[in-house]
PDB file of C-alpha atoms in Angstrom:
ATOM      1  CA  MET A   1      60.562 136.805  94.627  1.00  0.00           C
ATOM      2  CA  GLY A   2      62.527 133.597  95.053  1.00  0.00           C
ATOM      3  CA  ARG A   3      61.442 130.062  94.395  1.00  0.00           C
ATOM      4  CA  ARG A   4      60.163 127.755  97.105  1.00  0.00           C
ATOM      5  CA  ALA A   5      62.795 125.475  98.653  1.00  0.00           C
ATOM      6  CA  LYS A   6      62.700 121.948  97.274  1.00  0.00           C
ATOM      7  CA  TYR A   7      62.844 120.480 100.791  1.00  0.00           C
ATOM      8  CA  VAL A   8      60.968 122.012 103.672  1.00  0.00           C
ATOM      9  CA  THR A   9      62.847 120.361 106.554  1.00  0.00           C
ATOM     10  CA  ALA A  10      66.443 119.301 107.185  1.00  0.00           C
ATOM     11  CA  ALA A  11      65.220 115.729 107.705  1.00  0.00           C
ATOM     12  CA  GLU A  12      63.654 115.671 104.228  1.00  0.00           C
ATOM     13  CA  ARG A  13      66.853 117.019 102.730  1.00  0.00           C
ATOM     14  CA  GLN A  14      68.974 114.433 104.533  1.00  0.00           C
ATOM     15  CA  GLN A  15      66.628 111.638 103.471  1.00  0.00           C
ATOM     16  CA  ALA A  16      66.933 112.779  99.853  1.00  0.00           C
ATOM     17  CA  GLN A  17      70.728 112.880 100.125  1.00  0.00           C
ATOM     18  CA  HIS A  18      70.834 109.342 101.511  1.00  0.00           C
ATOM     19  CA  ALA A  19      68.580 108.131  98.700  1.00  0.00           C
ATOM     20  CA  GLN A  20      70.814 109.828  96.134  1.00  0.00           C
ATOM     21  CA  GLN A  21      73.917 108.281  97.689  1.00  0.00           C
ATOM     22  CA  ALA A  22      72.309 104.851  97.672  1.00  0.00           C
ATOM     23  CA  ARG A  23      71.387 105.178  93.975  1.00  0.00           C
ATOM     24  CA  TYR A  24      74.904 106.262  93.104  1.00  0.00           C
ATOM     25  CA  ALA A  25      76.546 103.534  95.211  1.00  0.00           C
ATOM     26  CA  SER A  26      74.585 100.835  93.354  1.00  0.00           C
ATOM     27  CA  SER A  27      75.259 102.294  89.904  1.00  0.00           C
ATOM     28  CA  SER A  28      77.669 100.656  87.458  1.00  0.00           C
ATOM     29  CA  LEU A  29      79.791 103.829  87.393  1.00  0.00           C
ATOM     30  CA  ALA A  30      80.269 103.805  91.169  1.00  0.00           C
ATOM     31  CA  LYS A  31      81.062 100.084  91.200  1.00  0.00           C
ATOM     32  CA  SER A  32      83.607 100.544  88.425  1.00  0.00           C
ATOM     33  CA  LYS A  33      85.288 103.459  90.239  1.00  0.00           C
ATOM     34  CA  ARG A  34      85.437 101.504  93.485  1.00  0.00           C
ATOM     35  CA  ALA A  35      87.047  98.557  91.707  1.00  0.00           C
ATOM     36  CA  VAL A  36      89.712 100.816  90.243  1.00  0.00           C
ATOM     37  CA  SER A  37      90.238 102.510  93.603  1.00  0.00           C
ATOM     38  CA  ARG A  38      90.573  99.142  95.364  1.00  0.00           C
ATOM     39  CA  LYS A  39      93.232  98.044  92.899  1.00  0.00           C
ATOM     40  CA  GLN A  40      95.132 101.326  93.210  1.00  0.00           C
ATOM     41  CA  HIS A  41      95.062 101.198  97.019  1.00  0.00           C
ATOM     42  CA  ALA A  42      96.363  97.632  97.022  1.00  0.00           C
ATOM     43  CA  GLU A  43      99.146  98.350  94.530  1.00  0.00           C
ATOM     44  CA  LEU A  44     100.213 101.526  96.344  1.00  0.00           C
ATOM     45  CA  THR A  45     100.381  99.838  99.744  1.00  0.00           C
ATOM     46  CA  ALA A  46     102.111  96.710  98.474  1.00  0.00           C
ATOM     47  CA  ASN A  47     104.761  98.719  96.660  1.00  0.00           C
ATOM     48  CA  THR A  48     105.573 101.288  99.326  1.00  0.00           C
ATOM     49  CA  VAL A  49     105.556  99.594 102.732  1.00  0.00           C
ATOM     50  CA  PRO A  50     109.263  99.737 103.700  1.00  0.00           C
ATOM     51  CA  ARG A  51     110.065  96.251 104.974  1.00  0.00           C
ATOM     52  CA  ALA A  52     113.429  97.340 106.353  1.00  0.00           C
ATOM     53  CA  LEU A  53     111.708  99.716 108.772  1.00  0.00           C
ATOM     54  CA  ALA A  54     108.833  97.476 109.765  1.00  0.00           C
ATOM     55  CA  PRO A  55     109.525  93.810 108.986  1.00  0.00           C
ATOM     56  CA  GLU A  56     107.134  92.835 111.771  1.00  0.00           C
ATOM     57  CA  LEU A  57     104.014  94.232 110.100  1.00  0.00           C
ATOM     58  CA  PRO A  58     101.705  91.259 109.516  1.00  0.00           C
ATOM     59  CA  GLU A  59     100.270  90.658 106.079  1.00  0.00           C
ATOM     60  CA  ALA A  60      96.756  90.892 107.505  1.00  0.00           C
ATOM     61  CA  LEU A  61      97.495  94.452 108.629  1.00  0.00           C
ATOM     62  CA  ILE A  62      98.884  95.484 105.247  1.00  0.00           C
ATOM     63  CA  THR A  63      95.834  93.983 103.543  1.00  0.00           C
ATOM     64  CA  ALA A  64      93.454  95.782 105.904  1.00  0.00           C
ATOM     65  CA  ALA A  65      95.236  99.088 105.254  1.00  0.00           C
ATOM     66  CA  ALA A  66      94.598  98.720 101.531  1.00  0.00           C
ATOM     67  CA  GLU A  67      90.835  98.257 101.832  1.00  0.00           C
ATOM     68  CA  PRO A  68      88.875 101.033 100.064  1.00  0.00           C
ATOM     69  CA  PHE A  69      86.491 103.256 101.962  1.00  0.00           C
ATOM     70  CA  VAL A  70      83.782 105.824 101.351  1.00  0.00           C
ATOM     71  CA  PHE A  71      83.501 109.045 103.317  1.00  0.00           C
ATOM     72  CA  SER A  72      81.156 112.007 103.364  1.00  0.00           C
ATOM     73  CA  TYR A  73      81.619 115.612 104.440  1.00  0.00           C
ATOM     74  CA  GLN A  74      78.171 115.268 105.973  1.00  0.00           C
ATOM     75  CA  TYR A  75      79.646 113.353 108.919  1.00  0.00           C
ATOM     76  CA  PHE A  76      82.573 115.607 109.760  1.00  0.00           C
ATOM     77  CA  GLU A  77      83.408 115.172 113.469  1.00  0.00           C
ATOM     78  CA  LYS A  78      80.174 113.374 114.292  1.00  0.00           C
ATOM     79  CA  SER A  79      81.388 109.866 115.129  1.00  0.00           C
ATOM     80  CA  PRO A  80      83.225 108.034 117.952  1.00  0.00           C
ATOM     81  CA  GLY A  81      87.027 107.863 117.699  1.00  0.00           C
ATOM     82  CA  LEU A  82      87.179 104.130 118.529  1.00  0.00           C
ATOM     83  CA  GLY A  83      90.312 104.616 120.649  1.00  0.00           C
ATOM     84  CA  LEU A  84      92.577 105.055 117.631  1.00  0.00           C
ATOM     85  CA  TRP A  85      93.889 108.473 118.635  1.00  0.00           C
ATOM     86  CA  THR A  86      94.988 108.133 122.250  1.00  0.00           C
ATOM     87  CA  ALA A  87      97.931 105.988 123.403  1.00  0.00           C
ATOM     88  CA  PRO A  88      98.101 103.087 124.063  1.00  0.00           C
ATOM     89  CA  PHE A  89      95.510 102.912 121.259  1.00  0.00           C
ATOM     90  CA  ASN A  90      93.149 100.409 122.834  1.00  0.00           C
ATOM     91  CA  PHE A  91      89.924  99.891 120.902  1.00  0.00           C
ATOM     92  CA  VAL A  92      86.868 101.563 122.426  1.00  0.00           C
ATOM     93  CA  MET A  93      83.478 100.240 121.341  1.00  0.00           C
ATOM     94  CA  PRO A  94      80.883 103.031 121.102  1.00  0.00           C
ATOM     95  CA  THR A  95      78.269 103.143 123.819  1.00  0.00           C
ATOM     96  CA  ASN A  96      74.711 102.003 123.236  1.00  0.00           C
ATOM     97  CA  GLU A  97      73.763 105.671 123.047  1.00  0.00           C
ATOM     98  CA  ASP A  98      76.322 106.238 120.305  1.00  0.00           C
ATOM     99  CA  LEU A  99      75.078 103.172 118.461  1.00  0.00           C
ATOM    100  CA  MET A 100      71.611 104.697 118.228  1.00  0.00           C
ATOM    101  CA  GLN A 101      72.875 107.145 115.593  1.00  0.00           C
ATOM    102  CA  PHE A 102      73.685 104.222 113.296  1.00  0.00           C
ATOM    103  CA  GLN A 103      70.123 103.022 112.874  1.00  0.00           C
ATOM    104  CA  ASP A 104      69.962 104.596 109.397  1.00  0.00           C
ATOM    105  CA  ASP A 105      72.606 102.172 108.049  1.00  0.00           C
ATOM    106  CA  SER A 106      75.245 104.886 107.931  1.00  0.00           C
ATOM    107  CA  ALA A 107      77.618 103.390 110.540  1.00  0.00           C
ATOM    108  CA  GLY A 108      80.399 102.571 108.110  1.00  0.00           C
ATOM    109  CA  ARG A 109      80.230 105.882 106.264  1.00  0.00           C
ATOM    110  CA  ARG A 110      80.109 107.902 109.491  1.00  0.00           C
ATOM    111  CA  LEU A 111      83.057 106.125 111.062  1.00  0.00           C
ATOM    112  CA  HIS A 112      85.143 106.112 107.891  1.00  0.00           C
ATOM    113  CA  SER A 113      84.503 109.831 107.533  1.00  0.00           C
ATOM    114  CA  LEU A 114      85.732 110.769 110.989  1.00  0.00           C
ATOM    115  CA  GLN A 115      88.844 108.607 110.736  1.00  0.00           C
ATOM    116  CA  TYR A 116      89.589 110.084 107.312  1.00  0.00           C
ATOM    117  CA  PHE A 117      89.428 113.652 108.585  1.00  0.00           C
ATOM    118  CA  TRP A 118      91.551 112.795 111.625  1.00  0.00           C
ATOM    119  CA  VAL A 119      94.225 111.114 109.513  1.00  0.00           C
ATOM    120  CA  VAL A 120      94.408 114.194 107.290  1.00  0.00           C
ATOM    121  CA  ALA A 121      94.577 116.539 110.297  1.00  0.00           C
ATOM    122  CA  GLU A 122      97.305 114.485 111.966  1.00  0.00           C
ATOM    123  CA  GLY A 123      99.186 114.265 108.679  1.00  0.00           C
ATOM    124  CA  ARG A 124      99.224 118.042 108.360  1.00  0.00           C
ATOM    125  CA  LYS A 125     100.367 118.385 111.958  1.00  0.00           C
ATOM    126  CA  ARG A 126     103.162 115.870 111.400  1.00  0.00           C
ATOM    127  CA  ARG A 127     104.218 117.611 108.184  1.00  0.00           C
ATOM    128  CA  ALA A 128     104.656 120.876 110.099  1.00  0.00           C
ATOM    129  CA  GLU A 129     106.565 119.200 112.936  1.00  0.00           C
ATOM    130  CA  TRP A 130     108.858 117.226 110.635  1.00  0.00           C
ATOM    131  CA  THR A 131     109.803 120.311 108.598  1.00  0.00           C
ATOM    132  CA  GLY A 132     110.325 122.680 111.546  1.00  0.00           C
ATOM    133  CA  LYS A 133     113.214 125.114 111.881  1.00  0.00           C
ATOM    134  CA  ILE A 134     115.307 122.626 113.828  1.00  0.00           C
ATOM    135  CA  PRO A 135     113.945 119.209 112.869  1.00  0.00           C
ATOM    136  CA  ARG A 136     115.932 116.590 114.799  1.00  0.00           C
ATOM    137  CA  LEU A 137     115.824 113.475 112.658  1.00  0.00           C
ATOM    138  CA  ASN A 138     116.786 110.980 115.365  1.00  0.00           C
ATOM    139  CA  ALA A 139     114.159 112.325 117.758  1.00  0.00           C
ATOM    140  CA  ILE A 140     111.525 112.333 115.009  1.00  0.00           C
ATOM    141  CA  LEU A 141     112.193 108.730 114.004  1.00  0.00           C
ATOM    142  CA  LYS A 142     112.458 107.505 117.601  1.00  0.00           C
ATOM    143  CA  SER A 143     109.112 109.044 118.523  1.00  0.00           C
ATOM    144  CA  ALA A 144     107.434 107.736 115.367  1.00  0.00           C
ATOM    145  CA  ALA A 145     108.857 104.233 115.864  1.00  0.00           C
ATOM    146  CA  HIS A 146     107.501 104.193 119.424  1.00  0.00           C
ATOM    147  CA  GLU A 147     104.077 105.200 118.163  1.00  0.00           C
ATOM    148  CA  VAL A 148     104.167 102.467 115.518  1.00  0.00           C
ATOM    149  CA  GLU A 149     105.088  99.921 118.201  1.00  0.00           C
ATOM    150  CA  GLN A 150     102.198 101.000 120.416  1.00  0.00           C
ATOM    151  CA  ARG A 151      99.736 101.122 117.546  1.00  0.00           C
ATOM    152  CA  LEU A 152     100.767  97.697 116.304  1.00  0.00           C
ATOM    153  CA  ALA A 153     100.242  96.166 119.754  1.00  0.00           C
ATOM    154  CA  GLY A 154      96.837  97.861 119.935  1.00  0.00           C
ATOM    155  CA  TRP A 155      95.909  96.611 116.459  1.00  0.00           C
ATOM    156  CA  LEU A 156      96.824  93.022 117.335  1.00  0.00           C
ATOM    157  CA  ARG A 157      94.664  93.251 120.469  1.00  0.00           C
ATOM    158  CA  LEU A 158      91.822  94.603 118.360  1.00  0.00           C
ATOM    159  CA  LYS A 159      92.192  91.835 115.794  1.00  0.00           C
ATOM    160  CA  SER A 160      91.949  89.200 118.513  1.00  0.00           C
ATOM    161  CA  LEU A 161      88.570  90.478 119.724  1.00  0.00           C
ATOM    162  CA  GLU A 162      85.626  88.243 118.950  1.00  0.00           C
ATOM    163  CA  ILE A 163      82.484  90.032 117.796  1.00  0.00           C
ATOM    164  CA  ALA A 164      79.254  88.081 117.340  1.00  0.00           C
ATOM    165  CA  GLU A 165      78.340  87.988 113.654  1.00  0.00           C
ATOM    166  CA  SER A 166      74.719  88.563 114.610  1.00  0.00           C
ATOM    167  CA  ASP A 167      75.618  92.005 115.996  1.00  0.00           C
ATOM    168  CA  ALA A 168      75.787  93.780 112.643  1.00  0.00           C
ATOM    169  CA  ASP A 169      76.576  97.270 113.972  1.00  0.00           C
ATOM    170  CA  ARG A 170      79.463  96.096 116.118  1.00  0.00           C
ATOM    171  CA  VAL A 171      80.858  93.976 113.280  1.00  0.00           C
ATOM    172  CA  VAL A 172      80.944  97.070 111.058  1.00  0.00           C
ATOM    173  CA  ILE A 173      82.554  99.154 113.803  1.00  0.00           C
ATOM    174  CA  HIS A 174      85.186  96.490 114.501  1.00  0.00           C
ATOM    175  CA  THR A 175      85.991  96.231 110.789  1.00  0.00           C
ATOM    176  CA  VAL A 176      86.317  99.994 110.376  1.00  0.00           C
ATOM    177  CA  ALA A 177      88.632 100.176 113.391  1.00  0.00           C
ATOM    178  CA  LEU A 178      90.792  97.360 112.021  1.00  0.00           C
ATOM    179  CA  GLN A 179      91.103  99.015 108.628  1.00  0.00           C
ATOM    180  CA  TRP A 180      91.905 102.502 109.919  1.00  0.00           C
ATOM    181  CA  GLY A 181      94.185 101.240 112.669  1.00  0.00           C
ATOM    182  CA  ALA A 182      96.138  99.416 109.973  1.00  0.00           C
ATOM    183  CA  ARG A 183      96.052 102.352 107.554  1.00  0.00           C
ATOM    184  CA  ILE A 184      97.430 104.734 110.191  1.00  0.00           C
ATOM    185  CA  ILE A 185     100.327 102.370 110.940  1.00  0.00           C
ATOM    186  CA  VAL A 186     101.220 101.791 107.303  1.00  0.00           C
ATOM    187  CA  GLN A 187     101.105 105.474 106.446  1.00  0.00           C
ATOM    188  CA  LEU A 188     103.251 106.375 109.451  1.00  0.00           C
ATOM    189  CA  VAL A 189     105.848 103.760 108.519  1.00  0.00           C
ATOM    190  CA  GLN A 190     105.860 104.985 104.920  1.00  0.00           C
ATOM    191  CA  GLU A 191     106.320 108.577 106.028  1.00  0.00           C
ATOM    192  CA  MET A 192     109.154 107.615 108.384  1.00  0.00           C
ATOM    193  CA  GLU A 193     111.009 106.169 105.412  1.00  0.00           C
ATOM    194  CA  LEU A 194     110.497 109.365 103.422  1.00  0.00           C
ATOM    195  CA  ARG A 195     111.727 111.526 106.288  1.00  0.00           C
ATOM    196  CA  ARG A 196     114.699 109.250 106.907  1.00  0.00           C
ATOM    197  CA  ALA A 197     115.854 110.021 103.358  1.00  0.00           C
ATOM    198  CA  GLY A 198     116.479 113.624 104.422  1.00  0.00           C
ATOM    199  CA  LEU A 199     114.629 116.893 104.844  1.00  0.00           C
ATOM    200  CA  LYS A 200     115.211 117.990 101.251  1.00  0.00           C
ATOM    201  CA  HIS A 201     113.738 114.766  99.921  1.00  0.00           C
ATOM    202  CA  TYR A 202     110.828 114.949 102.368  1.00  0.00           C
ATOM    203  CA  ARG A 203     110.008 118.498 101.274  1.00  0.00           C
ATOM    204  CA  SER A 204     110.116 117.503  97.616  1.00  0.00           C
ATOM    205  CA  ILE A 205     107.561 114.767  98.327  1.00  0.00           C
ATOM    206  CA  ILE A 206     105.359 117.343 100.039  1.00  0.00           C
ATOM    207  CA  GLU A 207     105.592 119.650  97.022  1.00  0.00           C
ATOM    208  CA  GLN A 208     104.444 116.777  94.821  1.00  0.00           C
ATOM    209  CA  SER A 209     101.544 116.087  97.208  1.00  0.00           C
ATOM    210  CA  SER A 210     102.848 112.547  97.504  1.00  0.00           C
ATOM    211  CA  LEU A 211     102.953 111.954 101.241  1.00  0.00           C
ATOM    212  CA  PRO A 212     100.892 108.837 102.060  1.00  0.00           C
ATOM    213  CA  TRP A 213      97.968 110.803 103.502  1.00  0.00           C
ATOM    214  CA  GLN A 214      98.064 113.278 100.588  1.00  0.00           C
ATOM    215  CA  MET A 215      97.808 110.407  98.124  1.00  0.00           C
ATOM    216  CA  MET A 216      94.978 108.941 100.183  1.00  0.00           C
ATOM    217  CA  MET A 217      93.169 112.270  99.908  1.00  0.00           C
ATOM    218  CA  ARG A 218      93.430 112.326  96.125  1.00  0.00           C
ATOM    219  CA  SER A 219      92.155 108.789  95.803  1.00  0.00           C
ATOM    220  CA  ALA A 220      89.356 109.281  98.316  1.00  0.00           C
ATOM    221  CA  GLU A 221      88.219 112.557  96.781  1.00  0.00           C
ATOM    222  CA  ASP A 222      87.933 110.901  93.376  1.00  0.00           C
ATOM    223  CA  ASP A 223      85.872 108.039  94.796  1.00  0.00           C
ATOM    224  CA  ALA A 224      83.788 109.910  97.362  1.00  0.00           C
ATOM    225  CA  ILE A 225      80.025 109.991  97.122  1.00  0.00           C
ATOM    226  CA  ARG A 226      79.358 113.681  97.209  1.00  0.00           C
ATOM    227  CA  CYS A 227      76.292 115.296  98.640  1.00  0.00           C
ATOM    228  CA  ILE A 228      74.613 117.682  96.223  1.00  0.00           C
ATOM    229  CA  GLU A 229      72.975 120.780  97.616  1.00  0.00           C
ATOM    230  CA  ASP A 230      69.285 120.563  96.777  1.00  0.00           C
ATOM    231  CA  TYR A 231      68.118 123.879  98.121  1.00  0.00           C
ATOM    232  CA  ASP A 232      67.008 126.463  95.626  1.00  0.00           C
ATOM    233  CA  ASP A 233      67.741 130.125  96.213  1.00  0.00           C
ATOM    234  CA  ALA A 234      65.201 131.567  98.595  1.00  0.00           C
TER     235      ALA A 234
END
């Protein structure tokens, strides 16, 4: 005969997970890890943004791209996309109905999580396309440069939006969109530079798991607040 489950309902289990995450987030260990992660993100971005390819990238964008974030597998594909994944990349504020899901103070974590998973998915797709049987370098770089141009224009429009400080949810959403919009641009520019160096070089970077989004994954995985399964065997 098995033991009784620790939590009877899914709501109780989720509440316990949130409490555990909150305790960990406020712990000295978590704060120390986030400080280290913040420094690493800043150093990595500052040292690898290729100015020759994108001299027009504003400092505010590069700074936003280096901001640390926390994600959770709990929120996989459960948040609005904010307009960051469809050209011309105009910001889309979630509807009031969407905002209702953020009443448990998880807005930032939910939105960061979805953007993280999308960046990884798009990175894998791009890796396959840029190492295809007949990868045409000029076409690859031209398409990527056009995307960077569109994304940059969208990011500048987003940055110019004024959000009332009293609207806490929308301030968080706007900030998340700014950070991920910037991160996507910086990573794409970095990867263009790697691909421009030649297919052999690009493949060697892949083998080292050192593409921008791969490095982001390593850093994020180390700093993520993980959910621990609390169910006992039935």
